[in-house]
Coordinates of C-alpha atoms in Angstrom, one line a residue:
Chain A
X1 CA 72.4 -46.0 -20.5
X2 CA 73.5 -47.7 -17.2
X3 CA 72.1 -51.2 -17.6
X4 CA 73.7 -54.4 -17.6
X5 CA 72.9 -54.7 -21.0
X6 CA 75.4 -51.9 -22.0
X7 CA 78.2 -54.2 -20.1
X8 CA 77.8 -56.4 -22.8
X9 CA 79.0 -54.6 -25.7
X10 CA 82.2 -53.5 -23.8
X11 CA 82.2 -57.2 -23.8
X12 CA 81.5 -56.9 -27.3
X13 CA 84.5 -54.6 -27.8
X14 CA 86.9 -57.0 -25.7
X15 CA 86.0 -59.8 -27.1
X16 CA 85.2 -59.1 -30.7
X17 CA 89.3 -58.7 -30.9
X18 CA 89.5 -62.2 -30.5
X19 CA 86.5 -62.7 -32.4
X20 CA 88.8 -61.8 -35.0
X21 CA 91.2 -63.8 -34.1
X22 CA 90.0 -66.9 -35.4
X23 CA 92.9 -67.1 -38.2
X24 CA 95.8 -68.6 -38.3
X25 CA 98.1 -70.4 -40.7
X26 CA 95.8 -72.4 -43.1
X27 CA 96.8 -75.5 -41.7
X28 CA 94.0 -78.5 -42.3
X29 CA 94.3 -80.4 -39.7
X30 CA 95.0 -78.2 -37.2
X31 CA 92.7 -78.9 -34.3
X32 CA 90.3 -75.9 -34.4
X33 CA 90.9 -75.2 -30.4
X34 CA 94.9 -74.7 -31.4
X35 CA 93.7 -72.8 -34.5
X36 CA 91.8 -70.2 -32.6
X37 CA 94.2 -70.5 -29.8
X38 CA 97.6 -69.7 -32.4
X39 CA 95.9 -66.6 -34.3
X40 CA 94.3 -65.1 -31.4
X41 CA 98.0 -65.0 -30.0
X42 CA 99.1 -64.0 -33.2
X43 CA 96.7 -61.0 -33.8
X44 CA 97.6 -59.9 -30.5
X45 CA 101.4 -60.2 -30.7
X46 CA 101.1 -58.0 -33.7
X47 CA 98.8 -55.2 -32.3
X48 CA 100.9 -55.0 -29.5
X49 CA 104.4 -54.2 -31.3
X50 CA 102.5 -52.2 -34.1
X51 CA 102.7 -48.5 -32.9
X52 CA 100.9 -47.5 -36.2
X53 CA 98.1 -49.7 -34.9
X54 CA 98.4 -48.2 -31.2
X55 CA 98.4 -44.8 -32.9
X56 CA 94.8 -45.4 -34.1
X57 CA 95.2 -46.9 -38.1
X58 CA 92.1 -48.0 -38.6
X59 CA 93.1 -49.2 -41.9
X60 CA 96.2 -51.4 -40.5
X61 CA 93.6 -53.6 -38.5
X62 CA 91.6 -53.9 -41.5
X63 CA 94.3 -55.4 -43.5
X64 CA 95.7 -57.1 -40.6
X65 CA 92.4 -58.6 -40.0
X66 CA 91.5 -59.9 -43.9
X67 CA 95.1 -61.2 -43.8
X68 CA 95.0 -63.3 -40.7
X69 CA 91.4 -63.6 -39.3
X70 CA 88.9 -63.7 -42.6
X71 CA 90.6 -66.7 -44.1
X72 CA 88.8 -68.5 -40.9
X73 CA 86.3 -67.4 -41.3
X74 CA 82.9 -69.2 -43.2
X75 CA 80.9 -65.8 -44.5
X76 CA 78.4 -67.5 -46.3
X77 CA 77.7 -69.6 -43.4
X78 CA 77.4 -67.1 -41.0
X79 CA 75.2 -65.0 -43.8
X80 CA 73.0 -67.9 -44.2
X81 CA 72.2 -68.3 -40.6
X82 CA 71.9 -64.7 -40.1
X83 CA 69.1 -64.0 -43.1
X84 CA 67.7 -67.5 -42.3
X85 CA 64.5 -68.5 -44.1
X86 CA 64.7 -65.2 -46.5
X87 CA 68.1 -67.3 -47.7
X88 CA 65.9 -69.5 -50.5
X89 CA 64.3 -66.6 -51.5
X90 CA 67.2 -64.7 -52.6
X91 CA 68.8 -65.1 -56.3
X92 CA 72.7 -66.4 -56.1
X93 CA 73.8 -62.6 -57.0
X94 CA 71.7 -61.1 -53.8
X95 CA 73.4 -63.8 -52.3
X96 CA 76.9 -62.9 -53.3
X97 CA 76.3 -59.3 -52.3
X98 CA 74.5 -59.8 -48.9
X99 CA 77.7 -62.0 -47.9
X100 CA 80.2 -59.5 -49.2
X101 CA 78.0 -56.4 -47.5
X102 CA 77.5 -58.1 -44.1
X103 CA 81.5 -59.8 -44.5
X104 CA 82.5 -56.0 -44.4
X105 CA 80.7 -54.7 -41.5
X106 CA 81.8 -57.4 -39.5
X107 CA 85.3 -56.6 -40.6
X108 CA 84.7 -53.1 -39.7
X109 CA 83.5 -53.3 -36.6
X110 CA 85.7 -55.8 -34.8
X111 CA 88.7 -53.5 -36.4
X112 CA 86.8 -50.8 -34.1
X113 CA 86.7 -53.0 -31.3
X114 CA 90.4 -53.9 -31.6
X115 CA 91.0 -50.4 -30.8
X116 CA 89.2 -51.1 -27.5
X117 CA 91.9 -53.7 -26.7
X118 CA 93.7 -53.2 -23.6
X119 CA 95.2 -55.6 -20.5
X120 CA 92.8 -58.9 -20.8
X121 CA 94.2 -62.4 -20.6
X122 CA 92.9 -65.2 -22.6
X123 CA 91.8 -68.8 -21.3
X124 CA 92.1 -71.2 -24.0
X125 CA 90.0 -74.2 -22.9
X126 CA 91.1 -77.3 -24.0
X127 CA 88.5 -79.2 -26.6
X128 CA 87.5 -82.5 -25.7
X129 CA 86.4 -83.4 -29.5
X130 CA 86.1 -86.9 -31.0
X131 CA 88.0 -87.5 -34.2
X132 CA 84.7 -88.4 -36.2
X133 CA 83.5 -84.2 -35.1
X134 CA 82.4 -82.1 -37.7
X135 CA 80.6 -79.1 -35.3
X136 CA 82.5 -78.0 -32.2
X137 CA 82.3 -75.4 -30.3
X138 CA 85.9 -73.9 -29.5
X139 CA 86.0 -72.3 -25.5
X140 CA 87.6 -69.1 -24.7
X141 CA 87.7 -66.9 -21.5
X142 CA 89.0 -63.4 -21.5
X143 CA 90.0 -62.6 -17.8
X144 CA 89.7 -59.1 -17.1
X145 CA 90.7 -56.7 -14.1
X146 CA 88.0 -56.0 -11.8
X147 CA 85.0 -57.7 -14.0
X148 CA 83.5 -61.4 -14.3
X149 CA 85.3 -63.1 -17.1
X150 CA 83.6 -62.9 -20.5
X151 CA 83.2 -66.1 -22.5
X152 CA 83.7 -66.4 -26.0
X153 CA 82.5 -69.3 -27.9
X154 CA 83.6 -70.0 -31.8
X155 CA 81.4 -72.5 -33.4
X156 CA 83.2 -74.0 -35.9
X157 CA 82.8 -76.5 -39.2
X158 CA 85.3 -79.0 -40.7
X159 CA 85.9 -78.0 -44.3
X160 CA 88.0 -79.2 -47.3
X161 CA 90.5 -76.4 -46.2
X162 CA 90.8 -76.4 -42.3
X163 CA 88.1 -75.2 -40.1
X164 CA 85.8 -72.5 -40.1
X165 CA 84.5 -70.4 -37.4
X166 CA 80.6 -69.8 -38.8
X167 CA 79.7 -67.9 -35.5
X168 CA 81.0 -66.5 -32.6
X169 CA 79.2 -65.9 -29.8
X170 CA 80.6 -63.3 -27.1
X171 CA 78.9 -63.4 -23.4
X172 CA 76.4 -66.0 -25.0
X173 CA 75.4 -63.3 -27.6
X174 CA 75.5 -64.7 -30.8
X175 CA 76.6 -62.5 -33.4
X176 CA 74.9 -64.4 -36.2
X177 CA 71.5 -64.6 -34.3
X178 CA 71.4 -61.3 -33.0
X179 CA 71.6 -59.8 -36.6
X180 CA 68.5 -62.2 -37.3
X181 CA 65.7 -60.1 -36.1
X182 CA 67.1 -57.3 -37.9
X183 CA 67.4 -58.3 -41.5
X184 CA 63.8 -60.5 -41.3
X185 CA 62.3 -56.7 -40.4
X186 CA 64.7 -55.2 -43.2
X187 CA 63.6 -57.7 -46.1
X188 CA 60.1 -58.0 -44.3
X189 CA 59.4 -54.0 -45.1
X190 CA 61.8 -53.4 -48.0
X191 CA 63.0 -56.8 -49.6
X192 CA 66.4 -58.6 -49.9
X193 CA 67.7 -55.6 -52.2
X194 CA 66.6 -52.9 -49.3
X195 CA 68.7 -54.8 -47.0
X196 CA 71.3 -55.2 -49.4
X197 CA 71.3 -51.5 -49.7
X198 CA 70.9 -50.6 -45.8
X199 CA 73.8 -52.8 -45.2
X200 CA 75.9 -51.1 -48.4
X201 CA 75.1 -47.3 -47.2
X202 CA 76.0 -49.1 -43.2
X203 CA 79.6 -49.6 -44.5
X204 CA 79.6 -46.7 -46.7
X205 CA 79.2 -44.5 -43.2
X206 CA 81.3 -46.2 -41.0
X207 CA 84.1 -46.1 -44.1
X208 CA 83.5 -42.5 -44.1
X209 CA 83.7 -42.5 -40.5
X210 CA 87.0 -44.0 -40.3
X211 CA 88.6 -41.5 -43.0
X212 CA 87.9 -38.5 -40.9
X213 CA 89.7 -40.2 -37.8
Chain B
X1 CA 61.4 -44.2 -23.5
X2 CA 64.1 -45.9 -25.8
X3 CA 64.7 -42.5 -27.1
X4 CA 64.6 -40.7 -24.5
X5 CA 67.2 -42.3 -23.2
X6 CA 69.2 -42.1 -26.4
X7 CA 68.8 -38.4 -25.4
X8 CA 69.8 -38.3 -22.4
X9 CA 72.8 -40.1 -23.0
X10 CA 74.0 -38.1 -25.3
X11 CA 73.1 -35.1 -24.2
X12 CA 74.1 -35.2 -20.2
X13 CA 75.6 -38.7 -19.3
X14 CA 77.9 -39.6 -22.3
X15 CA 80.0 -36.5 -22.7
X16 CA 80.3 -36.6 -18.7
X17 CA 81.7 -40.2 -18.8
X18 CA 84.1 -39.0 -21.5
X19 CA 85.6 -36.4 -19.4
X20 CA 85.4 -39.0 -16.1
X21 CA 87.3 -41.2 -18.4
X22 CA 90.3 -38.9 -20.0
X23 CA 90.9 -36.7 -17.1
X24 CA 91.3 -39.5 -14.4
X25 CA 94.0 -41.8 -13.9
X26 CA 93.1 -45.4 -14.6
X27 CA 94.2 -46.7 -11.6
X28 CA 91.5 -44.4 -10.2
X29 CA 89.0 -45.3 -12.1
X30 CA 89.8 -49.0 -11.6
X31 CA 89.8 -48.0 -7.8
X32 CA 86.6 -47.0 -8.2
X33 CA 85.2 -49.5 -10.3
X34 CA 86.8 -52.1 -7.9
X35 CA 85.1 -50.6 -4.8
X36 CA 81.7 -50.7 -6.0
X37 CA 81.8 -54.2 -7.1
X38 CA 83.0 -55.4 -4.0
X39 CA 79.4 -54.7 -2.6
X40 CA 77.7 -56.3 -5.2
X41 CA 79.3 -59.0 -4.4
X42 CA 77.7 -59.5 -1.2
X43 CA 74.3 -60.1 -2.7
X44 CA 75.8 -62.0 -6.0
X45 CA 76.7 -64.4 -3.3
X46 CA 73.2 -64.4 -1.7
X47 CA 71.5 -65.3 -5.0
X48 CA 74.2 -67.8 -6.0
X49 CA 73.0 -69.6 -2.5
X50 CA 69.7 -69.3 -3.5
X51 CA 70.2 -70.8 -6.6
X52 CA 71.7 -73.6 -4.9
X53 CA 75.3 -72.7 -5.7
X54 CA 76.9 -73.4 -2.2
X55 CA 80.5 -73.5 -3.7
X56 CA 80.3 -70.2 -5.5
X57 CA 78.5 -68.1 -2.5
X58 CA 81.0 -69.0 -0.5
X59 CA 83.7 -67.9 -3.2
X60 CA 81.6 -65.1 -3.6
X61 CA 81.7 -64.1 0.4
X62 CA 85.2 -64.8 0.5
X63 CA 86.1 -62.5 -2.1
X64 CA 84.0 -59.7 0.0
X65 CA 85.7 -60.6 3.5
X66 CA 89.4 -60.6 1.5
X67 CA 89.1 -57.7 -0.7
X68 CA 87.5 -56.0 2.2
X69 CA 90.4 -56.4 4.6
X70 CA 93.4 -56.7 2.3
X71 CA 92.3 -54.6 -0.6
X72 CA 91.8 -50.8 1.3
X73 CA 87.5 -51.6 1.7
X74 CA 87.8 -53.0 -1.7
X75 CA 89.7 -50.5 -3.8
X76 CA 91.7 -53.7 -5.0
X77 CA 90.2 -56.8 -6.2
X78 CA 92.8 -59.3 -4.5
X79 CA 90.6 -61.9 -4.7
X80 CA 90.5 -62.0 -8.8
X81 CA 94.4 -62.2 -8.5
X82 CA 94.5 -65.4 -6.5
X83 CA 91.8 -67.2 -8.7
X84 CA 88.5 -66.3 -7.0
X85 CA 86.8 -65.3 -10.0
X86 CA 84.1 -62.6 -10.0
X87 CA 80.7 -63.9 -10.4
X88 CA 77.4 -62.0 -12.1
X89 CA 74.2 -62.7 -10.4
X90 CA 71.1 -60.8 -9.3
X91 CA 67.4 -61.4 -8.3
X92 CA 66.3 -61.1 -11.8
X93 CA 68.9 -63.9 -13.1
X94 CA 67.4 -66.0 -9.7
X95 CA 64.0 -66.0 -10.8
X96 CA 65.3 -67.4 -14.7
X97 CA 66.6 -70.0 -12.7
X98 CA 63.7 -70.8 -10.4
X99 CA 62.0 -71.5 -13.6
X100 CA 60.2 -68.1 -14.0
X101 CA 60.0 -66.8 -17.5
X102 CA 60.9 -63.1 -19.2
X103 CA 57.8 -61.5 -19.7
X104 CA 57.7 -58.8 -22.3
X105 CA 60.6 -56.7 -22.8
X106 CA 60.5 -53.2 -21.5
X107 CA 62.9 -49.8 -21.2
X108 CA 62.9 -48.4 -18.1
X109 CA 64.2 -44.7 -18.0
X110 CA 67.8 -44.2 -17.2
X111 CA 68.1 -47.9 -16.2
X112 CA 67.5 -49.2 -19.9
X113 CA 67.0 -52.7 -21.2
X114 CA 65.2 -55.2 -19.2
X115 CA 61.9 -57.6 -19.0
X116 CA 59.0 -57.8 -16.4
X117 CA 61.0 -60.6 -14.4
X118 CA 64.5 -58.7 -14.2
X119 CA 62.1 -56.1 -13.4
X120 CA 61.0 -57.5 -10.2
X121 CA 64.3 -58.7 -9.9
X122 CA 65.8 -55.3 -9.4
X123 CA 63.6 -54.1 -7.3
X124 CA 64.9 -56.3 -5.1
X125 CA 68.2 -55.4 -5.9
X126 CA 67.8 -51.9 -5.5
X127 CA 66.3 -52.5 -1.9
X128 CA 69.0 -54.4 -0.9
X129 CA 71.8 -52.3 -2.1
X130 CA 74.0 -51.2 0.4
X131 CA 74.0 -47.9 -1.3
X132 CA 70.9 -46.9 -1.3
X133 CA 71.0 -47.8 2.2
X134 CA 73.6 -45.4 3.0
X135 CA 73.3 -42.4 5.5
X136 CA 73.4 -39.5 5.2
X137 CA 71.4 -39.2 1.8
X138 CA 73.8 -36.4 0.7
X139 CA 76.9 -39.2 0.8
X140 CA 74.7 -41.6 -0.4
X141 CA 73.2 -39.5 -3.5
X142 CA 77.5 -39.1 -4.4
X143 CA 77.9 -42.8 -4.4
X144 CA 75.2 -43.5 -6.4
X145 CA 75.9 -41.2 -9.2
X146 CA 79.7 -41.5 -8.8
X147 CA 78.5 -45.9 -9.0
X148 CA 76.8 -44.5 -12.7
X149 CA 79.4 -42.2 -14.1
X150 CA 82.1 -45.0 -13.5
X151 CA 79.9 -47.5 -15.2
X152 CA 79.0 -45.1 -18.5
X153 CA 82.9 -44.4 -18.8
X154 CA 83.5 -48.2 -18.7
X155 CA 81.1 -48.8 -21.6
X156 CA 82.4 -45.9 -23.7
X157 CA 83.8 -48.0 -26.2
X158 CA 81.6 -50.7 -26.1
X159 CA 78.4 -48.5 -27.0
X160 CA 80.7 -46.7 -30.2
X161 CA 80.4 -50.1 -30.8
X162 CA 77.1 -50.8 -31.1
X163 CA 76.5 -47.5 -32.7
X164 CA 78.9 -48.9 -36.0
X165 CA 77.2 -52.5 -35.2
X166 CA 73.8 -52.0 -35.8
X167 CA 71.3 -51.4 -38.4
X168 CA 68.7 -50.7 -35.7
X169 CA 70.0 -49.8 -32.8
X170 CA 66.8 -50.9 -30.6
X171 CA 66.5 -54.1 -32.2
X172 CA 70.2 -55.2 -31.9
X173 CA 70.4 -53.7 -28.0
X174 CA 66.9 -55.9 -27.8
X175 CA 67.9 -59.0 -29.0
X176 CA 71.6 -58.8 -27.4
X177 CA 70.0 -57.9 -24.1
X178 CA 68.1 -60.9 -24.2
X179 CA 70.6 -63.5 -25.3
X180 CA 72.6 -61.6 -22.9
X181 CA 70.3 -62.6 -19.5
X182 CA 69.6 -66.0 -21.1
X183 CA 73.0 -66.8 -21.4
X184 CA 73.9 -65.9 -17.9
X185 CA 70.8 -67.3 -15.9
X186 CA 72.4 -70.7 -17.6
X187 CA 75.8 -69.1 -16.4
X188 CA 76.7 -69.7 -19.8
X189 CA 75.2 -72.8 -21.3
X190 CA 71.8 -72.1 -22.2
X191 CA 70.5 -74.7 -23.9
X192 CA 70.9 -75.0 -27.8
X193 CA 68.7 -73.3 -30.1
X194 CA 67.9 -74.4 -33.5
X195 CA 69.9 -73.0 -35.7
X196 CA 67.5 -71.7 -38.1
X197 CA 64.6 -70.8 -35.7
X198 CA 64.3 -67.3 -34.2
X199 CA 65.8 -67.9 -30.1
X200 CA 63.8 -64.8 -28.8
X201 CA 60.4 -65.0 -28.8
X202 CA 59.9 -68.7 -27.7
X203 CA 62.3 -67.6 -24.6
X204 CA 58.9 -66.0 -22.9
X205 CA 59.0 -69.6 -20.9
X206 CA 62.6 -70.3 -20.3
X207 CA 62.3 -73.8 -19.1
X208 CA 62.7 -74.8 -15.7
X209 CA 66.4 -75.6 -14.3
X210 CA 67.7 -78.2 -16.7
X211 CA 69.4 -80.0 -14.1
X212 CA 71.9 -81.1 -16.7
X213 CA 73.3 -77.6 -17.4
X214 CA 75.1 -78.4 -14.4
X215 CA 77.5 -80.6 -15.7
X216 CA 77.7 -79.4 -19.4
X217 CA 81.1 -80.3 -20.6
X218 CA 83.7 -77.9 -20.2
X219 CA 81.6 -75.0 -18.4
X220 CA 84.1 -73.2 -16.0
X221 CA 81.6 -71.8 -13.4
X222 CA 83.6 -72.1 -10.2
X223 CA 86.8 -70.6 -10.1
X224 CA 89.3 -72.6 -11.8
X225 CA 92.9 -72.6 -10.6
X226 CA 94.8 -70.4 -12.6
X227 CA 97.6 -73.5 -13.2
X228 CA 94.6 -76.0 -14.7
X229 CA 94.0 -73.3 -17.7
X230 CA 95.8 -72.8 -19.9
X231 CA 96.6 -69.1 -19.2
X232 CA 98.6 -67.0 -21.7
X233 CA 99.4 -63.1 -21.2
X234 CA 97.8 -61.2 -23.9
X235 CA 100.1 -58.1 -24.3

């Protein structure tokens, strides 16, 4: 598989580390650019003087990443907009479990992709927001050796608590869209519980994956 | 034929990738990597100037003539170090932006993902490729599969990815592939999608140039001195 396509998930891989990266310290009214900016530094800082990490602990990122990255992170945002109109349709249990179910792989596979990380340089844009902004969309570049530069885009939400990344999109793919397509053909052919369950057994995989490592 | 490729892959090209990958220095393989892109980026200049990007082409030419001279026939991307960033353009990606739409998606055989308009666009390409141009055939069959083994090894982690991604492979490659071409015929600001609408299918007429994409706010396209941004190390 030679395409140009393929290119993009080793953009995927590069980028999904920063992806990740949207955390930070909880602070409210941090401006979301310096949020993503301070845990995407942060994130990195630790992987790179983590040896455990370097050594291939799978289950170091995962904590590392629900401890830093999840908190800034709106899951049942990005779920919503990801299962779209089946959304209304589902009872506020199918809901709980979809966001939980889809929450992990996400987690799982951007731990996988930090394990990609290697010599990239970030490119914080600066945001030119008005005060009165509830939506933004937070600029990065990663600058790599020998390739264009990849852009990653956080769209983010104001909340009670600080902002929220509730997609990201990496090379203009959005991670929430691109899911779309496949979970309307998942509950289209075996209903919100099927796709409750694909996603479950998904996870169940890659977790078994990750212990024989 | 998406199978088949997933065959093929796995069977032939992946695991001889892998060993490209692990037994070769990196600075080789970057080497490599380095020289091939330097003659793409003859004709990523051609079709910026055809898509009536002066500025870039001319970055774009530059990089060629410095990383030509100064970089040992473009083993090393000097060009990338003093802030002429590399570009990604091809016919296909020209025709988006002349207003011509994707057509239905289709898998070509060992090339992969692509739609009847990047179709056309790389036959182009292929045509123009100094590669295929190459004499004698022997040298040029080396480069060509030396150009494809580099790539693979390049993408090793990235398709593991989608592999633990995915709940359908196809679908996911499909709809990334397309966001993916979208995204860059805009140079990356397409124009917003709903949010709740599905962004695929109604992209079978990508609009004609939105000659406001242009000046979207904050869109880096030409190379931005290095000083402007605000550039941290990552390591």
């Amino acid at each position: 598989m030679l395409s140009s396509f393929s290119r993009l998930f080793r953009m995927l891989a590069v980028g999904a580390l920063s992806a990740l990266a949207s955390a930070a310290f909880a602070q409210q009214d941090t401006p979301p650019d310096v949020l993503v900016k301070n845990v995407t530094l942060e994130v990195i800082d630790i992987i790179a003087k983590d040896k455990e990490i370097q050594a291939g602990n799978q289950r170091k990122v995962v904590d590392l990443i629900e401890a830093k990255v999840l908190p800034h992170f709106n899951f049942t945002s990005m779920t919503r907009l990801a299962v779209a109109t089946n959304w209304e349709k589902a009872t506020p249990e199918q809901k709980k479990r979809l966001v939980e179910e889809f929450k992990t792989l996400l987690v799982r596979t951007y731990s996988s992709a930090l394990s990609a990380y290697g010599d990239q340089r970030f490119d914080f844009r600066p945001l030119r927001m008005k005060p009165t902004d509830t939506d933004v969309t937070v600029q990065v570049r990663i600058i790599q050796k020998g390739a264009e530069p990849v852009n990653l885009d956080y769209d983010m939400e104001k909340a009670p608590s600080g902002w929220k990344a509730y997609d990201v999109r990496i090379g203009g793919v959005s991670l929430v869209a691109n899911y779309r397509t496949e979970f309307a053909n998942e509950v289209r052919t075996i209903g919100i519980d099927g796709l409750i369950k694909s996603l479950a057994s998904k996870n169940k995989g890659q977790a078994a994956r990750a212990e024989k490592k | 034929m998406y199978g088949f490729n997933e065959s093929l892959d796995e069977a032939v090209v992946k695991p001889v990738a892998t060993a490209y990958k692990e037994s070769l220095p990196e600075i080789v393989q970057i080497g490599v990597r380095n020289f091939f892109s330097n003659l793409e980026d003859i004709f990523i200049g051609v079709n910026n100037l055809l898509q009536g990007k002066p500025v870039e082409a001319a970055s774009d030419w530059t990089r060629v003539a410095l990383n030509t001279v100064f970089g040992g026939v473009g083993l090393l991307d000097w060009a990338s170090e003093i802030g002429l960033e590399k570009h990604n353009e091809d016919f296909g990606q020209t025709f988006g932006r002349w207003g011509v739409g994707d057509g239905p998606y289709l898998v070509w055989p060992v090339l992969g993902s692509s739609t009847l308009r990047d179709t056309a666009g790389r036959i182009i390409d292929i045509r123009v490729d100094p590669l295929r141009n190459h004499k004698p055939i022997a040298t040029r069959n080396v480069l060509i599969l030396t150009n494809g083994i580099s790539r693979r090894a390049y993408l090793l982690d990235a398709s593991r990815l989608l592999e633990e991604a995915a709940l359908d492979k196809y679908v996911f490659q499909r709809d990334a592939h397309l966001q993916r071409r979208r995204s860059l015929i805009h140079d990356g600001s397409p124009p917003r999608e709903s949010a709740s609408g599905r962004p695929f299918s109604a992209d079978a007429g990508v609009s004609p140039v939105p000659a406001s994409s242009d000046s979207d706010v904050g869109q880096p396209r030409a190379a931005l001195p290095p000083a402007l941004a605000t550039s941290v190390r990552g390591e």
